mmCIF file of C-alpha atoms and ligand atoms in Angstrom:
data_model
loop_
_atom_site.group_PDB
_atom_site.id
_atom_site.type_symbol
_atom_site.label_atom_id
_atom_site.label_comp_id
_atom_site.label_asym_id
_atom_site.label_seq_id
_atom_site.Cartn_x
_atom_site.Cartn_y
_atom_site.Cartn_z
ATOM 1 C CA MET A 253 -12.187 17.359 -24.679
ATOM 2 C CA THR A 254 -12.579 13.597 -24.760
ATOM 3 C CA SER A 255 -15.141 11.982 -27.066
ATOM 4 C CA HIS A 256 -18.096 9.928 -25.768
ATOM 5 C CA THR A 257 -16.271 6.694 -26.690
ATOM 6 C CA GLU A 258 -13.122 7.801 -24.879
ATOM 7 C CA GLN A 259 -15.169 8.620 -21.767
ATOM 8 C CA SER A 260 -16.265 5.006 -21.362
ATOM 9 C CA ALA A 261 -12.815 3.632 -22.152
ATOM 10 C CA VAL A 262 -9.861 3.015 -19.885
ATOM 11 C CA THR A 263 -6.118 2.811 -20.429
ATOM 12 C CA VAL A 264 -3.729 0.876 -18.220
ATOM 13 C CA LEU A 265 -0.051 1.900 -18.220
ATOM 14 C CA GLY A 266 2.264 -0.698 -16.694
ATOM 15 C CA LEU A 267 1.732 -4.411 -17.160
ATOM 16 C CA GLY A 268 3.569 -5.938 -14.230
ATOM 17 C CA PRO A 269 1.578 -8.496 -12.209
ATOM 18 C CA MET A 270 -0.678 -5.771 -10.746
ATOM 19 C CA GLY A 271 -1.148 -3.794 -13.962
ATOM 20 C CA ARG A 272 -2.112 -6.991 -15.801
ATOM 21 C CA ALA A 273 -4.626 -7.864 -13.060
ATOM 22 C CA LEU A 274 -6.173 -4.369 -13.262
ATOM 23 C CA ALA A 275 -6.431 -4.509 -17.053
ATOM 24 C CA ALA A 276 -7.957 -8.001 -16.900
ATOM 25 C CA ALA A 277 -10.614 -6.777 -14.453
ATOM 26 C CA PHE A 278 -11.520 -3.836 -16.729
ATOM 27 C CA LEU A 279 -11.806 -6.256 -19.650
ATOM 28 C CA ASP A 280 -13.948 -8.657 -17.621
ATOM 29 C CA ALA A 281 -16.262 -5.739 -16.828
ATOM 30 C CA GLY A 282 -16.658 -5.095 -20.562
ATOM 31 C CA LEU A 283 -14.834 -1.756 -20.671
ATOM 32 C CA PRO A 284 -12.896 -0.871 -23.826
ATOM 33 C CA THR A 285 -9.353 -1.254 -22.486
ATOM 34 C CA THR A 286 -6.084 -0.053 -23.993
ATOM 35 C CA VAL A 287 -2.812 -1.272 -22.513
ATOM 36 C CA TRP A 288 0.853 -0.314 -22.717
ATOM 37 C CA ASN A 289 4.039 -1.435 -21.020
ATOM 38 C CA ARG A 290 7.613 -0.145 -21.298
ATOM 39 C CA THR A 291 8.925 -3.585 -22.229
ATOM 40 C CA PRO A 292 6.900 -4.932 -25.147
ATOM 41 C CA GLY A 293 5.262 -8.368 -25.159
ATOM 42 C CA LYS A 294 3.568 -8.238 -21.753
ATOM 43 C CA ASP A 295 0.232 -7.316 -23.349
ATOM 44 C CA ARG A 296 -0.097 -10.544 -25.381
ATOM 45 C CA GLU A 297 -2.609 -12.340 -23.164
ATOM 46 C CA LEU A 298 -4.644 -9.162 -22.600
ATOM 47 C CA VAL A 299 -4.801 -8.441 -26.334
ATOM 48 C CA GLU A 300 -5.975 -12.021 -26.941
ATOM 49 C CA ARG A 301 -8.779 -11.286 -24.477
ATOM 50 C CA GLY A 302 -9.828 -8.131 -26.329
ATOM 51 C CA ALA A 303 -7.560 -5.321 -25.097
ATOM 52 C CA THR A 304 -6.024 -2.890 -27.567
ATOM 53 C CA GLY A 305 -2.240 -2.984 -27.371
ATOM 54 C CA ALA A 306 -0.849 0.533 -27.908
ATOM 55 C CA SER A 307 2.573 0.995 -29.449
ATOM 56 C CA SER A 308 3.400 3.993 -27.242
ATOM 57 C CA ALA A 309 2.283 5.460 -23.918
ATOM 58 C CA GLU A 310 1.109 8.563 -25.778
ATOM 59 C CA GLU A 311 -1.117 6.495 -28.075
ATOM 60 C CA ALA A 312 -2.448 4.551 -25.067
ATOM 61 C CA VAL A 313 -3.343 7.700 -23.114
ATOM 62 C CA ALA A 314 -5.043 9.282 -26.132
ATOM 63 C CA ALA A 315 -7.442 6.307 -26.432
ATOM 64 C CA SER A 316 -9.292 6.903 -23.133
ATOM 65 C CA GLY A 317 -10.637 9.594 -20.854
ATOM 66 C CA LEU A 318 -9.286 7.663 -17.866
ATOM 67 C CA THR A 319 -5.747 6.331 -17.541
ATOM 68 C CA VAL A 320 -4.723 4.081 -14.658
ATOM 69 C CA ILE A 321 -1.005 3.768 -14.066
ATOM 70 C CA CYS A 322 0.509 1.039 -11.893
ATOM 71 C CA VAL A 323 4.279 0.618 -12.070
ATOM 72 C CA VAL A 324 7.071 -0.065 -9.603
ATOM 73 C CA ASN A 325 7.382 3.467 -8.105
ATOM 74 C CA TYR A 326 6.956 7.175 -8.911
ATOM 75 C CA ASP A 327 10.332 7.402 -10.631
ATOM 76 C CA ALA A 328 8.840 5.007 -13.172
ATOM 77 C CA VAL A 329 5.582 7.011 -13.243
ATOM 78 C CA ASP A 330 7.570 10.181 -13.954
ATOM 79 C CA ALA A 331 9.611 8.471 -16.666
ATOM 80 C CA ILE A 332 6.366 7.521 -18.424
ATOM 81 C CA VAL A 333 3.938 10.415 -17.942
ATOM 82 C CA ARG A 334 6.282 13.414 -17.792
ATOM 83 C CA ALA A 335 7.817 12.596 -21.155
ATOM 84 C CA GLY A 336 6.727 15.472 -23.413
ATOM 85 C CA ALA A 337 4.232 13.789 -25.754
ATOM 86 C CA VAL A 338 2.536 11.759 -23.031
ATOM 87 C CA ALA A 339 2.015 14.801 -20.811
ATOM 88 C CA GLY A 340 0.442 16.573 -23.800
ATOM 89 C CA ALA A 341 -1.884 13.629 -24.505
ATOM 90 C CA LEU A 342 -2.975 13.514 -20.848
ATOM 91 C CA LYS A 343 -4.097 17.159 -20.891
ATOM 92 C CA GLY A 344 -7.842 17.356 -20.170
ATOM 93 C CA ARG A 345 -7.966 13.687 -19.148
ATOM 94 C CA THR A 346 -7.756 11.925 -15.782
ATOM 95 C CA LEU A 347 -4.807 9.982 -14.423
ATOM 96 C CA VAL A 348 -5.387 7.570 -11.535
ATOM 97 C CA ASN A 349 -2.071 6.554 -10.040
ATOM 98 C CA LEU A 350 -2.292 3.208 -8.227
ATOM 99 C CA THR A 351 1.491 2.914 -7.886
ATOM 100 C CA ALA A 352 2.872 2.660 -4.337
ATOM 101 C CA ASP A 353 5.269 5.370 -3.133
ATOM 102 C CA THR A 354 5.392 8.135 -0.497
ATOM 103 C CA PRO A 355 2.912 10.956 0.347
ATOM 104 C CA ASP A 356 5.504 13.548 -0.765
ATOM 105 C CA ARG A 357 5.782 11.969 -4.183
ATOM 106 C CA ALA A 358 1.983 11.929 -4.520
ATOM 107 C CA ARG A 359 1.857 15.666 -3.730
ATOM 108 C CA ASP A 360 4.662 16.366 -6.175
ATOM 109 C CA THR A 361 2.845 14.441 -8.929
ATOM 110 C CA ALA A 362 -0.371 16.336 -8.170
ATOM 111 C CA THR A 363 1.480 19.651 -8.562
ATOM 112 C CA TRP A 364 2.883 18.495 -11.898
ATOM 113 C CA ALA A 365 -0.569 17.317 -13.007
ATOM 114 C CA ALA A 366 -2.189 20.657 -12.104
ATOM 115 C CA GLU A 367 0.490 22.534 -14.050
ATOM 116 C CA HIS A 368 -0.207 20.369 -17.106
ATOM 117 C CA GLY A 369 -4.021 20.398 -17.021
ATOM 118 C CA VAL A 370 -4.260 16.728 -16.001
ATOM 119 C CA GLY A 371 -6.993 15.570 -13.594
ATOM 120 C CA TYR A 372 -5.166 13.595 -10.927
ATOM 121 C CA LEU A 373 -6.203 11.029 -8.326
ATOM 122 C CA ASP A 374 -3.821 9.049 -6.202
ATOM 123 C CA GLY A 375 -4.608 5.600 -4.835
ATOM 124 C CA ALA A 376 -3.225 2.568 -3.077
ATOM 125 C CA ILE A 377 -4.003 -1.110 -3.500
ATOM 126 C CA MET A 378 -3.842 -2.941 -0.187
ATOM 127 C CA THR A 379 -4.392 -6.517 -1.392
ATOM 128 C CA PRO A 380 -2.569 -8.942 -3.757
ATOM 129 C CA THR A 381 -3.183 -9.353 -7.481
ATOM 130 C CA THR A 382 -5.419 -12.395 -6.934
ATOM 131 C CA THR A 383 -8.023 -10.167 -5.240
ATOM 132 C CA ILE A 384 -8.392 -7.775 -8.171
ATOM 133 C CA GLY A 385 -11.805 -8.149 -9.819
ATOM 134 C CA THR A 386 -13.121 -9.978 -6.730
ATOM 135 C CA PRO A 387 -14.920 -8.711 -3.605
ATOM 136 C CA ALA A 388 -11.662 -9.107 -1.628
ATOM 137 C CA GLY A 389 -9.777 -6.219 -3.274
ATOM 138 C CA VAL A 390 -9.098 -3.145 -1.130
ATOM 139 C CA PHE A 391 -8.492 0.236 -2.806
ATOM 140 C CA LEU A 392 -7.856 3.568 -1.120
ATOM 141 C CA HIS A 393 -8.250 6.871 -2.976
ATOM 142 C CA SER A 394 -7.422 10.516 -2.377
ATOM 143 C CA GLY A 395 -7.558 13.741 -4.339
ATOM 144 C CA PRO A 396 -10.357 15.945 -5.713
ATOM 145 C CA GLU A 397 -13.624 14.357 -4.572
ATOM 146 C CA GLU A 398 -15.570 15.456 -7.650
ATOM 147 C CA LEU A 399 -13.042 13.728 -9.903
ATOM 148 C CA TYR A 400 -13.240 10.589 -7.783
ATOM 149 C CA ARG A 401 -17.059 10.525 -7.901
ATOM 150 C CA ARG A 402 -16.971 11.010 -11.680
ATOM 151 C CA HIS A 403 -14.687 8.025 -12.243
ATOM 152 C CA ARG A 404 -15.945 5.800 -9.443
ATOM 153 C CA PRO A 405 -18.274 3.750 -11.707
ATOM 154 C CA MET A 406 -15.285 2.735 -13.840
ATOM 155 C CA LEU A 407 -13.086 2.060 -10.802
ATOM 156 C CA ASP A 408 -15.856 -0.228 -9.511
ATOM 157 C CA ALA A 409 -14.989 -2.534 -12.407
ATOM 158 C CA LEU A 410 -11.899 -3.469 -10.389
ATOM 159 C CA GLY A 411 -14.181 -5.091 -7.779
ATOM 160 C CA GLY A 412 -13.531 -4.972 -4.053
ATOM 161 C CA THR A 413 -13.953 -2.070 -1.679
ATOM 162 C CA HIS A 414 -13.120 1.480 -2.741
ATOM 163 C CA THR A 415 -12.670 4.004 0.061
ATOM 164 C CA TYR A 416 -12.367 7.706 -0.650
ATOM 165 C CA LEU A 417 -10.158 9.168 2.104
ATOM 166 C CA SER A 418 -9.512 12.861 1.565
ATOM 167 C CA GLU A 419 -8.947 15.820 -0.723
ATOM 168 C CA ASP A 420 -5.345 15.633 0.547
ATOM 169 C CA ILE A 421 -3.709 13.863 -2.372
ATOM 170 C CA GLY A 422 -1.078 12.284 -0.086
ATOM 171 C CA ARG A 423 -3.575 10.545 2.177
ATOM 172 C CA ALA A 424 -3.887 7.233 0.278
ATOM 173 C CA SER A 425 -0.124 6.942 0.269
ATOM 174 C CA ALA A 426 0.031 7.803 3.983
ATOM 175 C CA TYR A 427 -2.356 4.910 4.726
ATOM 176 C CA ASP A 428 -0.323 2.683 2.418
ATOM 177 C CA ILE A 429 2.916 3.519 4.257
ATOM 178 C CA ALA A 430 1.354 2.926 7.687
ATOM 179 C CA LEU A 431 -0.293 -0.339 6.646
ATOM 180 C CA LEU A 432 2.839 -1.649 4.942
ATOM 181 C CA ASP A 433 4.790 -0.674 8.072
ATOM 182 C CA ILE A 434 2.577 -3.117 9.963
ATOM 183 C CA PHE A 435 3.001 -5.764 7.272
ATOM 184 C CA TRP A 436 6.781 -5.618 6.842
ATOM 185 C CA THR A 437 7.668 -5.344 10.522
ATOM 186 C CA ALA A 438 5.344 -8.314 11.154
ATOM 187 C CA MET A 439 6.999 -10.234 8.309
ATOM 188 C CA ALA A 440 10.457 -9.392 9.716
ATOM 189 C CA GLY A 441 9.293 -10.717 13.093
ATOM 190 C CA TYR A 442 7.886 -13.847 11.459
ATOM 191 C CA ALA A 443 11.109 -14.526 9.506
ATOM 192 C CA HIS A 444 13.103 -14.086 12.732
ATOM 193 C CA ALA A 445 10.732 -16.353 14.663
ATOM 194 C CA LEU A 446 11.125 -19.084 12.033
ATOM 195 C CA ALA A 447 14.925 -18.873 12.305
ATOM 196 C CA VAL A 448 14.810 -19.158 16.129
ATOM 197 C CA ALA A 449 12.227 -21.956 15.933
ATOM 198 C CA ARG A 450 14.436 -23.889 13.497
ATOM 199 C CA ALA A 451 17.408 -23.484 15.834
ATOM 200 C CA GLU A 452 15.242 -25.122 18.503
ATOM 201 C CA GLY A 453 14.242 -27.947 16.129
ATOM 202 C CA VAL A 454 10.733 -26.619 15.390
ATOM 203 C CA THR A 455 9.664 -26.528 11.723
ATOM 204 C CA ALA A 456 7.610 -23.793 10.077
ATOM 205 C CA ARG A 457 4.876 -26.404 9.477
ATOM 206 C CA GLU A 458 4.763 -27.299 13.162
ATOM 207 C CA LEU A 459 4.654 -23.647 14.198
ATOM 208 C CA ALA A 460 2.058 -22.551 11.604
ATOM 209 C CA PRO A 461 -1.189 -23.273 13.508
ATOM 210 C CA PHE A 462 0.133 -21.461 16.572
ATOM 211 C CA ALA A 463 1.562 -18.612 14.490
ATOM 212 C CA LYS A 464 -1.967 -18.131 13.106
ATOM 213 C CA GLY A 465 -3.235 -17.909 16.689
ATOM 214 C CA ILE A 466 -0.704 -15.197 17.536
ATOM 215 C CA GLY A 467 -1.656 -13.308 14.357
ATOM 216 C CA ALA A 468 -5.328 -13.433 15.361
ATOM 217 C CA ILE A 469 -4.548 -11.588 18.602
ATOM 218 C CA LEU A 470 -3.655 -8.464 16.651
ATOM 219 C CA PRO A 471 -6.954 -7.369 14.985
ATOM 220 C CA PRO A 472 -8.823 -6.837 18.301
ATOM 221 C CA ILE A 473 -5.790 -4.885 19.582
ATOM 222 C CA PHE A 474 -6.040 -2.538 16.569
ATOM 223 C CA GLU A 475 -9.670 -1.808 17.491
ATOM 224 C CA LEU A 476 -9.318 -1.625 21.267
ATOM 225 C CA SER A 477 -6.139 0.480 21.347
ATOM 226 C CA ALA A 478 -7.257 3.144 18.858
ATOM 227 C CA GLU A 479 -8.811 5.369 21.518
ATOM 228 C CA GLU A 480 -5.771 5.058 23.816
ATOM 229 C CA VAL A 481 -3.353 5.981 21.048
ATOM 230 C CA ASP A 482 -5.461 8.903 19.805
ATOM 231 C CA SER A 483 -5.926 10.271 23.336
ATOM 232 C CA GLY A 484 -2.357 9.627 24.508
ATOM 233 C CA ARG A 485 -3.615 7.895 27.684
ATOM 234 C CA PHE A 486 -2.329 4.316 27.878
ATOM 235 C CA SER A 487 -3.655 1.696 30.227
ATOM 236 C CA GLY A 488 -1.153 -1.059 31.000
ATOM 237 C CA GLU A 489 -3.635 -2.817 33.240
ATOM 238 C CA ASP A 490 -3.531 -6.201 31.491
ATOM 239 C CA ASN A 491 0.029 -6.071 30.156
ATOM 240 C CA PRO A 492 2.308 -3.296 31.396
ATOM 241 C CA ILE A 493 5.409 -2.506 29.383
ATOM 242 C CA THR A 494 7.595 -3.774 32.265
ATOM 243 C CA SER A 495 6.177 -7.239 31.586
ATOM 244 C CA ALA A 496 6.556 -6.856 27.812
ATOM 245 C CA VAL A 497 10.326 -6.125 28.064
ATOM 246 C CA SER A 498 10.870 -9.247 30.085
ATOM 247 C CA SER A 499 9.277 -11.343 27.311
ATOM 248 C CA MET A 500 11.329 -9.488 24.687
ATOM 249 C CA ALA A 501 14.566 -10.085 26.606
ATOM 250 C CA HIS A 502 13.884 -13.856 26.519
ATOM 251 C CA ILE A 503 13.635 -13.690 22.734
ATOM 252 C CA VAL A 504 16.892 -11.723 22.449
ATOM 253 C CA HIS A 505 18.663 -14.137 24.787
ATOM 254 C CA THR A 506 17.473 -17.297 23.002
ATOM 255 C CA SER A 507 18.285 -15.846 19.548
ATOM 256 C CA GLU A 508 21.783 -14.778 20.481
ATOM 257 C CA ALA A 509 22.486 -18.055 22.286
ATOM 258 C CA HIS A 510 21.962 -19.666 18.860
ATOM 259 C CA GLY A 511 24.124 -17.036 17.157
ATOM 260 C CA ILE A 512 21.032 -15.511 15.483
ATOM 261 C CA ASP A 513 20.960 -11.749 14.886
ATOM 262 C CA ALA A 514 18.369 -10.247 17.240
ATOM 263 C CA SER A 515 18.714 -6.632 16.128
ATOM 264 C CA VAL A 516 15.019 -6.205 15.216
ATOM 265 C CA MET A 517 13.896 -7.381 18.655
ATOM 266 C CA ARG A 518 16.725 -5.471 20.345
ATOM 267 C CA ALA A 519 15.459 -2.286 18.696
ATOM 268 C CA ALA A 520 11.916 -2.856 19.971
ATOM 269 C CA GLU A 521 13.166 -3.824 23.436
ATOM 270 C CA GLY A 522 15.339 -0.687 23.508
ATOM 271 C CA LEU A 523 12.329 1.535 22.810
ATOM 272 C CA ALA A 524 10.328 -0.189 25.534
ATOM 273 C CA ARG A 525 13.173 0.293 28.059
ATOM 274 C CA ARG A 526 13.368 4.001 27.194
ATOM 275 C CA VAL A 527 9.643 4.339 27.919
ATOM 276 C CA ILE A 528 10.170 2.639 31.291
ATOM 277 C CA GLY A 529 13.168 4.912 31.950
ATOM 278 C CA ARG A 530 10.869 7.899 31.510
ATOM 279 C CA GLY A 531 8.582 6.639 34.252
ATOM 280 C CA HIS A 532 5.851 4.994 32.140
ATOM 281 C CA GLY A 533 6.530 1.356 33.054
ATOM 282 C CA ALA A 534 2.923 0.817 34.136
ATOM 283 C CA ASP A 535 1.606 1.865 30.702
ATOM 284 C CA GLY A 536 0.863 -0.510 27.839
ATOM 285 C CA PHE A 537 3.314 -1.257 25.005
ATOM 286 C CA LEU A 538 1.781 1.265 22.595
ATOM 287 C CA ARG A 539 3.094 4.083 24.824
ATOM 288 C CA ILE A 540 6.113 3.713 22.479
ATOM 289 C CA THR A 541 4.105 5.704 19.917
ATOM 290 C CA GLU A 542 4.563 8.806 22.129
ATOM 291 C CA LEU A 543 8.315 8.220 22.350
ATOM 292 C CA LEU A 544 8.618 7.897 18.576
ATOM 293 C CA ASN A 545 6.425 10.886 17.790
ATOM 294 C CA PRO A 546 5.718 13.103 20.813
ATOM 295 C CA ARG A 547 2.563 15.141 20.330
HETATM 296 N N1 NAP B 645 1.838 -7.284 -6.837
HETATM 297 C C1 NAP B 645 1.054 -7.066 -5.805
HETATM 298 O O1 NAP B 645 0.498 -7.994 -5.206
HETATM 299 C C2 NAP B 645 0.798 -5.642 -5.340
HETATM 300 C C3 NAP B 645 -0.120 -5.416 -4.286
HETATM 301 C C4 NAP B 645 -0.395 -4.129 -3.879
HETATM 302 C C5 NAP B 645 0.245 -3.061 -4.497
HETATM 303 N N2 NAP B 645 1.143 -3.304 -5.498
HETATM 304 C C6 NAP B 645 1.830 -2.157 -6.117
HETATM 305 O O2 NAP B 645 1.517 -2.102 -7.497
HETATM 306 C C7 NAP B 645 2.626 -1.529 -8.209
HETATM 307 C C8 NAP B 645 3.000 -2.447 -9.390
HETATM 308 O O3 NAP B 645 3.369 -3.705 -8.862
HETATM 309 P P1 NAP B 645 3.556 -4.999 -9.758
HETATM 310 O O4 NAP B 645 3.202 -6.159 -8.909
HETATM 311 O O5 NAP B 645 2.834 -4.863 -11.050
HETATM 312 O O6 NAP B 645 5.117 -5.124 -10.079
HETATM 313 P P2 NAP B 645 6.360 -4.124 -9.999
HETATM 314 O O7 NAP B 645 7.553 -4.974 -10.215
HETATM 315 O O8 NAP B 645 6.321 -3.331 -8.748
HETATM 316 O O9 NAP B 645 6.166 -3.149 -11.272
HETATM 317 C C9 NAP B 645 6.397 -3.633 -12.540
HETATM 318 C C10 NAP B 645 6.005 -2.604 -13.551
HETATM 319 O O10 NAP B 645 6.805 -1.405 -13.399
HETATM 320 C C11 NAP B 645 7.342 -1.072 -14.691
HETATM 321 N N3 NAP B 645 8.555 -0.285 -14.571
HETATM 322 C C12 NAP B 645 9.584 -0.492 -13.710
HETATM 323 N N4 NAP B 645 10.540 0.463 -13.897
HETATM 324 C C13 NAP B 645 10.096 1.267 -14.906
HETATM 325 C C14 NAP B 645 10.614 2.424 -15.535
HETATM 326 N N5 NAP B 645 11.779 2.968 -15.157
HETATM 327 N N6 NAP B 645 9.893 2.986 -16.521
HETATM 328 C C15 NAP B 645 8.698 2.468 -16.898
HETATM 329 N N7 NAP B 645 8.148 1.365 -16.326
HETATM 330 C C16 NAP B 645 8.834 0.781 -15.334
HETATM 331 C C17 NAP B 645 7.568 -2.432 -15.316
HETATM 332 O O11 NAP B 645 7.781 -2.299 -16.699
HETATM 333 P P3 NAP B 645 8.762 -3.336 -17.462
HETATM 334 O O12 NAP B 645 7.948 -4.565 -17.676
HETATM 335 O O13 NAP B 645 9.148 -2.616 -18.680
HETATM 336 O O14 NAP B 645 9.940 -3.588 -16.530
HETATM 337 C C18 NAP B 645 6.244 -3.085 -14.978
HETATM 338 O O15 NAP B 645 5.202 -2.604 -15.784
HETATM 339 C C19 NAP B 645 3.764 -1.347 -7.195
HETATM 340 O O16 NAP B 645 3.806 -0.008 -6.776
HETATM 341 C C20 NAP B 645 3.354 -2.269 -6.057
HETATM 342 O O17 NAP B 645 3.867 -1.837 -4.791
HETATM 343 C C21 NAP B 645 1.423 -4.558 -5.944
#
């Protein structure tokens, strides 16, 4: 059982850029906050602001009813929380894991937590450190709903929007993976575009306002295409995939004429051509979803 004081206190394990931002937000909200990091010294600023610096993860966990962990990946989470004494200290308390990893790892951690009497919630942070403690932060949560509701008031101290997704502990991570898939493939496309633009004598500064315009085309597509993708019926009325491959081929050609690797675009173009080869050339580009994962 945790004491009344421990119930209103929070511990943060992991003081990388994100862990420090989380701890700072808890402190700003006036919550008694204990912090710990594998490499000592990263708690200095937080301790100056009123946090308690614990000398071990076990001591940190024992100080609060709620522990938030945010480290590089679940291997690091395991290294910290599955070590004998820490697991014992977590028994009867709640662990909220805001580390990014895969749905499988979240499920595996939940199994471990259940076997060790630890309340477990898994979450994902979808915005940068600068948003933590502000209205711009975006947090996704999954796991036992009752546990989430119980700790929600303390999680609110982190600011932003908190969305509870599902009892399925892997769901927050599944969203994280899908959303980061969008982000990193877009970033790979942007890096490639900058290289091609430079080869044509166009600077990143010159391209930026127009790049923003291209980026702004995407959000309405996310909304408008959702029904098509979920139903598996794709309208290519405004932009059939036959037209899309032609545009993609121009990019491949221009890149390779400059000796620039076009493998990312070649991969996308290859998928589009396979869809056409299967007789769906009149459909829109997102028909590729069916090729990648047939229902
Ligand atoms: N930074 C962002 O803007 C952002 C945004 C959204 C989500 N996230 C997610 O938040 C998590 C933390 O990110 P971060 O920005 O704070 O930096 P990070 O570099 O991903 O993580 C650094 C933290 O991980 C710890 N760590 C690494 N290996 C460890 C191990 N084997 N055992 C124990 N601790 C270990 C580090 O401890 P030491 O100091 O001892 O190395 C440090 O506390 C990540 O999963 C990241 O994907 C970050």
